[in-house]
Amino acid sequence: MSDSIHAAARTENWQLLAPPQLAELLAVSDKTLRNWRNGNKGPRYLKLDGGAVRYPMQDVYAWLDEQRSSTVHSHDYRVHEMRPAEPARYRRIA
């Protein structure tokens, strides 16, 4: 690959979002993001000199991937838990 392609990939991976930008992207409030940071939840973030919070896009993408896989697994588990047991009168007796 050429150097310009590598540079473009590095730039995209290190694109930083401010909390209002990420809140809009995720359709949550700034307060939700702040609660996630305080509760060690949500995407990883950087705290820059002066206290500014920024979210690297690569970490946002990684967090979203984790959410997708954990949601699928927990949903499958819950669906299995919620299946009603077959009443004894409907079971076949062999």
PDB file of N, CA and C in Angstrom, residues 38-82:
ATOM      1  N   ASN A  38     -18.508   7.857  34.263  1.00  0.00           N
ATOM      2  CA  ASN A  38     -18.403   7.750  35.726  1.00  0.00           C
ATOM      3  C   ASN A  38     -18.599   6.319  36.210  1.00  0.00           C
ATOM      4  N   GLY A  39     -19.343   5.521  35.464  1.00  0.00           N
ATOM      5  CA  GLY A  39     -19.610   4.145  35.850  1.00  0.00           C
ATOM      6  C   GLY A  39     -18.735   3.128  35.133  1.00  0.00           C
ATOM      7  N   ASN A  40     -17.687   3.612  34.459  1.00  0.00           N
ATOM      8  CA  ASN A  40     -16.785   2.739  33.691  1.00  0.00           C
ATOM      9  C   ASN A  40     -17.536   1.891  32.673  1.00  0.00           C
ATOM     10  N   LYS A  41     -18.495   2.499  31.996  1.00  0.00           N
ATOM     11  CA  LYS A  41     -19.258   1.845  30.938  1.00  0.00           C
ATOM     12  C   LYS A  41     -19.045   2.650  29.659  1.00  0.00           C
ATOM     13  N   GLY A  42     -19.573   2.146  28.569  1.00  0.00           N
ATOM     14  CA  GLY A  42     -19.490   2.875  27.311  1.00  0.00           C
ATOM     15  C   GLY A  42     -18.131   2.750  26.660  1.00  0.00           C
ATOM     16  N   PRO A  43     -17.955   3.457  25.549  1.00  0.00           N
ATOM     17  CA  PRO A  43     -16.678   3.388  24.823  1.00  0.00           C
ATOM     18  C   PRO A  43     -15.543   4.020  25.619  1.00  0.00           C
ATOM     19  N   ARG A  44     -14.322   3.550  25.350  1.00  0.00           N
ATOM     20  CA  ARG A  44     -13.147   4.144  25.979  1.00  0.00           C
ATOM     21  C   ARG A  44     -13.002   5.587  25.507  1.00  0.00           C
ATOM     22  N   TYR A  45     -12.420   6.391  26.346  1.00  0.00           N
ATOM     23  CA  TYR A  45     -12.257   7.812  26.013  1.00  0.00           C
ATOM     24  C   TYR A  45     -10.901   8.310  26.479  1.00  0.00           C
ATOM     25  N   LEU A  46     -10.547   9.463  25.958  1.00  0.00           N
ATOM     26  CA  LEU A  46      -9.311  10.136  26.356  1.00  0.00           C
ATOM     27  C   LEU A  46      -9.682  11.409  27.096  1.00  0.00           C
ATOM     28  N   LYS A  47      -8.896  11.739  28.093  1.00  0.00           N
ATOM     29  CA  LYS A  47      -9.055  13.027  28.767  1.00  0.00           C
ATOM     30  C   LYS A  47      -7.810  13.841  28.436  1.00  0.00           C
ATOM     31  N   LEU A  48      -7.991  14.872  27.674  1.00  0.00           N
ATOM     32  CA  LEU A  48      -6.879  15.704  27.221  1.00  0.00           C
ATOM     33  C   LEU A  48      -6.511  16.733  28.279  1.00  0.00           C
ATOM     34  N   ASP A  49      -5.353  17.369  28.091  1.00  0.00           N
ATOM     35  CA  ASP A  49      -4.960  18.462  28.990  1.00  0.00           C
ATOM     36  C   ASP A  49      -6.082  19.494  29.010  1.00  0.00           C
ATOM     37  N   GLY A  50      -6.421  19.960  30.175  1.00  0.00           N
ATOM     38  CA  GLY A  50      -7.509  20.912  30.310  1.00  0.00           C
ATOM     39  C   GLY A  50      -8.839  20.231  30.590  1.00  0.00           C
ATOM     40  N   GLY A  51      -8.868  18.883  30.550  1.00  0.00           N
ATOM     41  CA  GLY A  51     -10.071  18.146  30.915  1.00  0.00           C
ATOM     42  C   GLY A  51     -11.025  17.804  29.781  1.00  0.00           C
ATOM     43  N   ALA A  52     -10.676  18.187  28.556  1.00  0.00           N
ATOM     44  CA  ALA A  52     -11.567  17.879  27.432  1.00  0.00           C
ATOM     45  C   ALA A  52     -11.620  16.368  27.211  1.00  0.00           C
ATOM     46  N   VAL A  53     -12.822  15.844  27.030  1.00  0.00           N
ATOM     47  CA  VAL A  53     -13.033  14.415  26.794  1.00  0.00           C
ATOM     48  C   VAL A  53     -13.200  14.190  25.302  1.00  0.00           C
ATOM     49  N   ARG A  54     -12.522  13.172  24.777  1.00  0.00           N
ATOM     50  CA  ARG A  54     -12.640  12.811  23.361  1.00  0.00           C
ATOM     51  C   ARG A  54     -12.716  11.296  23.251  1.00  0.00           C
ATOM     52  N   TYR A  55     -13.483  10.846  22.271  1.00  0.00           N
ATOM     53  CA  TYR A  55     -13.667   9.423  22.009  1.00  0.00           C
ATOM     54  C   TYR A  55     -13.003   9.061  20.682  1.00  0.00           C
ATOM     55  N   PRO A  56     -11.950   8.224  20.697  1.00  0.00           N
ATOM     56  CA  PRO A  56     -11.357   7.764  19.444  1.00  0.00           C
ATOM     57  C   PRO A  56     -12.345   6.852  18.705  1.00  0.00           C
ATOM     58  N   MET A  57     -12.527   7.097  17.418  1.00  0.00           N
ATOM     59  CA  MET A  57     -13.479   6.306  16.636  1.00  0.00           C
ATOM     60  C   MET A  57     -13.159   4.824  16.681  1.00  0.00           C
ATOM     61  N   GLN A  58     -11.877   4.457  16.701  1.00  0.00           N
ATOM     62  CA  GLN A  58     -11.548   3.026  16.739  1.00  0.00           C
ATOM     63  C   GLN A  58     -12.097   2.384  18.007  1.00  0.00           C
ATOM     64  N   ASP A  59     -12.098   3.103  19.113  1.00  0.00           N
ATOM     65  CA  ASP A  59     -12.645   2.565  20.362  1.00  0.00           C
ATOM     66  C   ASP A  59     -14.170   2.534  20.338  1.00  0.00           C
ATOM     67  N   VAL A  60     -14.762   3.517  19.676  1.00  0.00           N
ATOM     68  CA  VAL A  60     -16.223   3.523  19.527  1.00  0.00           C
ATOM     69  C   VAL A  60     -16.652   2.316  18.698  1.00  0.00           C
ATOM     70  N   TYR A  61     -15.954   2.063  17.579  1.00  0.00           N
ATOM     71  CA  TYR A  61     -16.281   0.900  16.741  1.00  0.00           C
ATOM     72  C   TYR A  61     -16.114  -0.399  17.525  1.00  0.00           C
ATOM     73  N   ALA A  62     -15.044  -0.521  18.286  1.00  0.00           N
ATOM     74  CA  ALA A  62     -14.804  -1.732  19.074  1.00  0.00           C
ATOM     75  C   ALA A  62     -15.911  -1.926  20.107  1.00  0.00           C
ATOM     76  N   TRP A  63     -16.305  -0.860  20.774  1.00  0.00           N
ATOM     77  CA  TRP A  63     -17.360  -0.937  21.779  1.00  0.00           C
ATOM     78  C   TRP A  63     -18.691  -1.338  21.134  1.00  0.00           C
ATOM     79  N   LEU A  64     -18.988  -0.763  19.971  1.00  0.00           N
ATOM     80  CA  LEU A  64     -20.225  -1.122  19.285  1.00  0.00           C
ATOM     81  C   LEU A  64     -20.227  -2.597  18.900  1.00  0.00           C
ATOM     82  N   ASP A  65     -19.093  -3.112  18.450  1.00  0.00           N
ATOM     83  CA  ASP A  65     -18.999  -4.540  18.130  1.00  0.00           C
ATOM     84  C   ASP A  65     -19.246  -5.397  19.371  1.00  0.00           C
ATOM     85  N   GLU A  66     -18.700  -4.982  20.506  1.00  0.00           N
ATOM     86  CA  GLU A  66     -18.922  -5.717  21.755  1.00  0.00           C
ATOM     87  C   GLU A  66     -20.402  -5.702  22.135  1.00  0.00           C
ATOM     88  N   GLN A  67     -21.055  -4.574  21.937  1.00  0.00           N
ATOM     89  CA  GLN A  67     -22.470  -4.463  22.279  1.00  0.00           C
ATOM     90  C   GLN A  67     -23.306  -5.397  21.420  1.00  0.00           C
ATOM     91  N   ARG A  68     -22.963  -5.461  20.148  1.00  0.00           N
ATOM     92  CA  ARG A  68     -23.720  -6.321  19.240  1.00  0.00           C
ATOM     93  C   ARG A  68     -23.591  -7.778  19.661  1.00  0.00           C
ATOM     94  N   SER A  69     -22.386  -8.246  19.929  1.00  0.00           N
ATOM     95  CA  SER A  69     -22.204  -9.654  20.270  1.00  0.00           C
ATOM     96  C   SER A  69     -22.785  -9.974  21.641  1.00  0.00           C
ATOM     97  N   SER A  70     -22.654  -9.087  22.615  1.00  0.00           N
ATOM     98  CA  SER A  70     -23.204  -9.379  23.938  1.00  0.00           C
ATOM     99  C   SER A  70     -24.727  -9.334  23.913  1.00  0.00           C
ATOM    100  N   THR A  71     -25.307  -8.477  23.097  1.00  0.00           N
ATOM    101  CA  THR A  71     -26.760  -8.403  22.989  1.00  0.00           C
ATOM    102  C   THR A  71     -27.308  -9.674  22.371  1.00  0.00           C
ATOM    103  N   VAL A  72     -26.669 -10.158  21.333  1.00  0.00           N
ATOM    104  CA  VAL A  72     -27.129 -11.373  20.665  1.00  0.00           C
ATOM    105  C   VAL A  72     -27.071 -12.550  21.623  1.00  0.00           C
ATOM    106  N   HIS A  73     -25.957 -12.726  22.330  1.00  0.00           N
ATOM    107  CA  HIS A  73     -25.808 -13.850  23.247  1.00  0.00           C
ATOM    108  C   HIS A  73     -26.791 -13.755  24.410  1.00  0.00           C
ATOM    109  N   SER A  74     -26.952 -12.592  24.984  1.00  0.00           N
ATOM    110  CA  SER A  74     -27.859 -12.476  26.120  1.00  0.00           C
ATOM    111  C   SER A  74     -29.299 -12.662  25.670  1.00  0.00           C
ATOM    112  N   HIS A  75     -29.630 -12.220  24.454  1.00  0.00           N
ATOM    113  CA  HIS A  75     -30.984 -12.399  23.940  1.00  0.00           C
ATOM    114  C   HIS A  75     -31.264 -13.889  23.747  1.00  0.00           C
ATOM    115  N   ASP A  76     -30.340 -14.625  23.145  1.00  0.00           N
ATOM    116  CA  ASP A  76     -30.524 -16.062  22.938  1.00  0.00           C
ATOM    117  C   ASP A  76     -30.730 -16.759  24.283  1.00  0.00           C
ATOM    118  N   TYR A  77     -29.958 -16.354  25.284  1.00  0.00           N
ATOM    119  CA  TYR A  77     -30.056 -16.971  26.595  1.00  0.00           C
ATOM    120  C   TYR A  77     -31.426 -16.682  27.210  1.00  0.00           C
ATOM    121  N   ARG A  78     -31.870 -15.428  27.131  1.00  0.00           N
ATOM    122  CA  ARG A  78     -33.152 -15.060  27.715  1.00  0.00           C
ATOM    123  C   ARG A  78     -34.311 -15.743  27.007  1.00  0.00           C
ATOM    124  N   VAL A  79     -34.248 -15.865  25.687  1.00  0.00           N
ATOM    125  CA  VAL A  79     -35.308 -16.535  24.960  1.00  0.00           C
ATOM    126  C   VAL A  79     -35.410 -17.975  25.434  1.00  0.00           C
ATOM    127  N   HIS A  80     -34.264 -18.626  25.627  1.00  0.00           N
ATOM    128  CA  HIS A  80     -34.271 -19.998  26.117  1.00  0.00           C
ATOM    129  C   HIS A  80     -34.895 -20.064  27.515  1.00  0.00           C
ATOM    130  N   GLU A  81     -34.571 -19.121  28.369  1.00  0.00           N
ATOM    131  CA  GLU A  81     -35.115 -19.101  29.723  1.00  0.00           C
ATOM    132  C   GLU A  81     -36.620 -18.891  29.730  1.00  0.00           C
ATOM    133  N   MET A  82     -37.128 -18.129  28.771  1.00  0.00           N
ATOM    134  CA  MET A  82     -38.527 -17.736  28.792  1.00  0.00           C
ATOM    135  C   MET A  82     -39.451 -18.763  28.137  1.00  0.00           C
TER     136      MET A  82
END
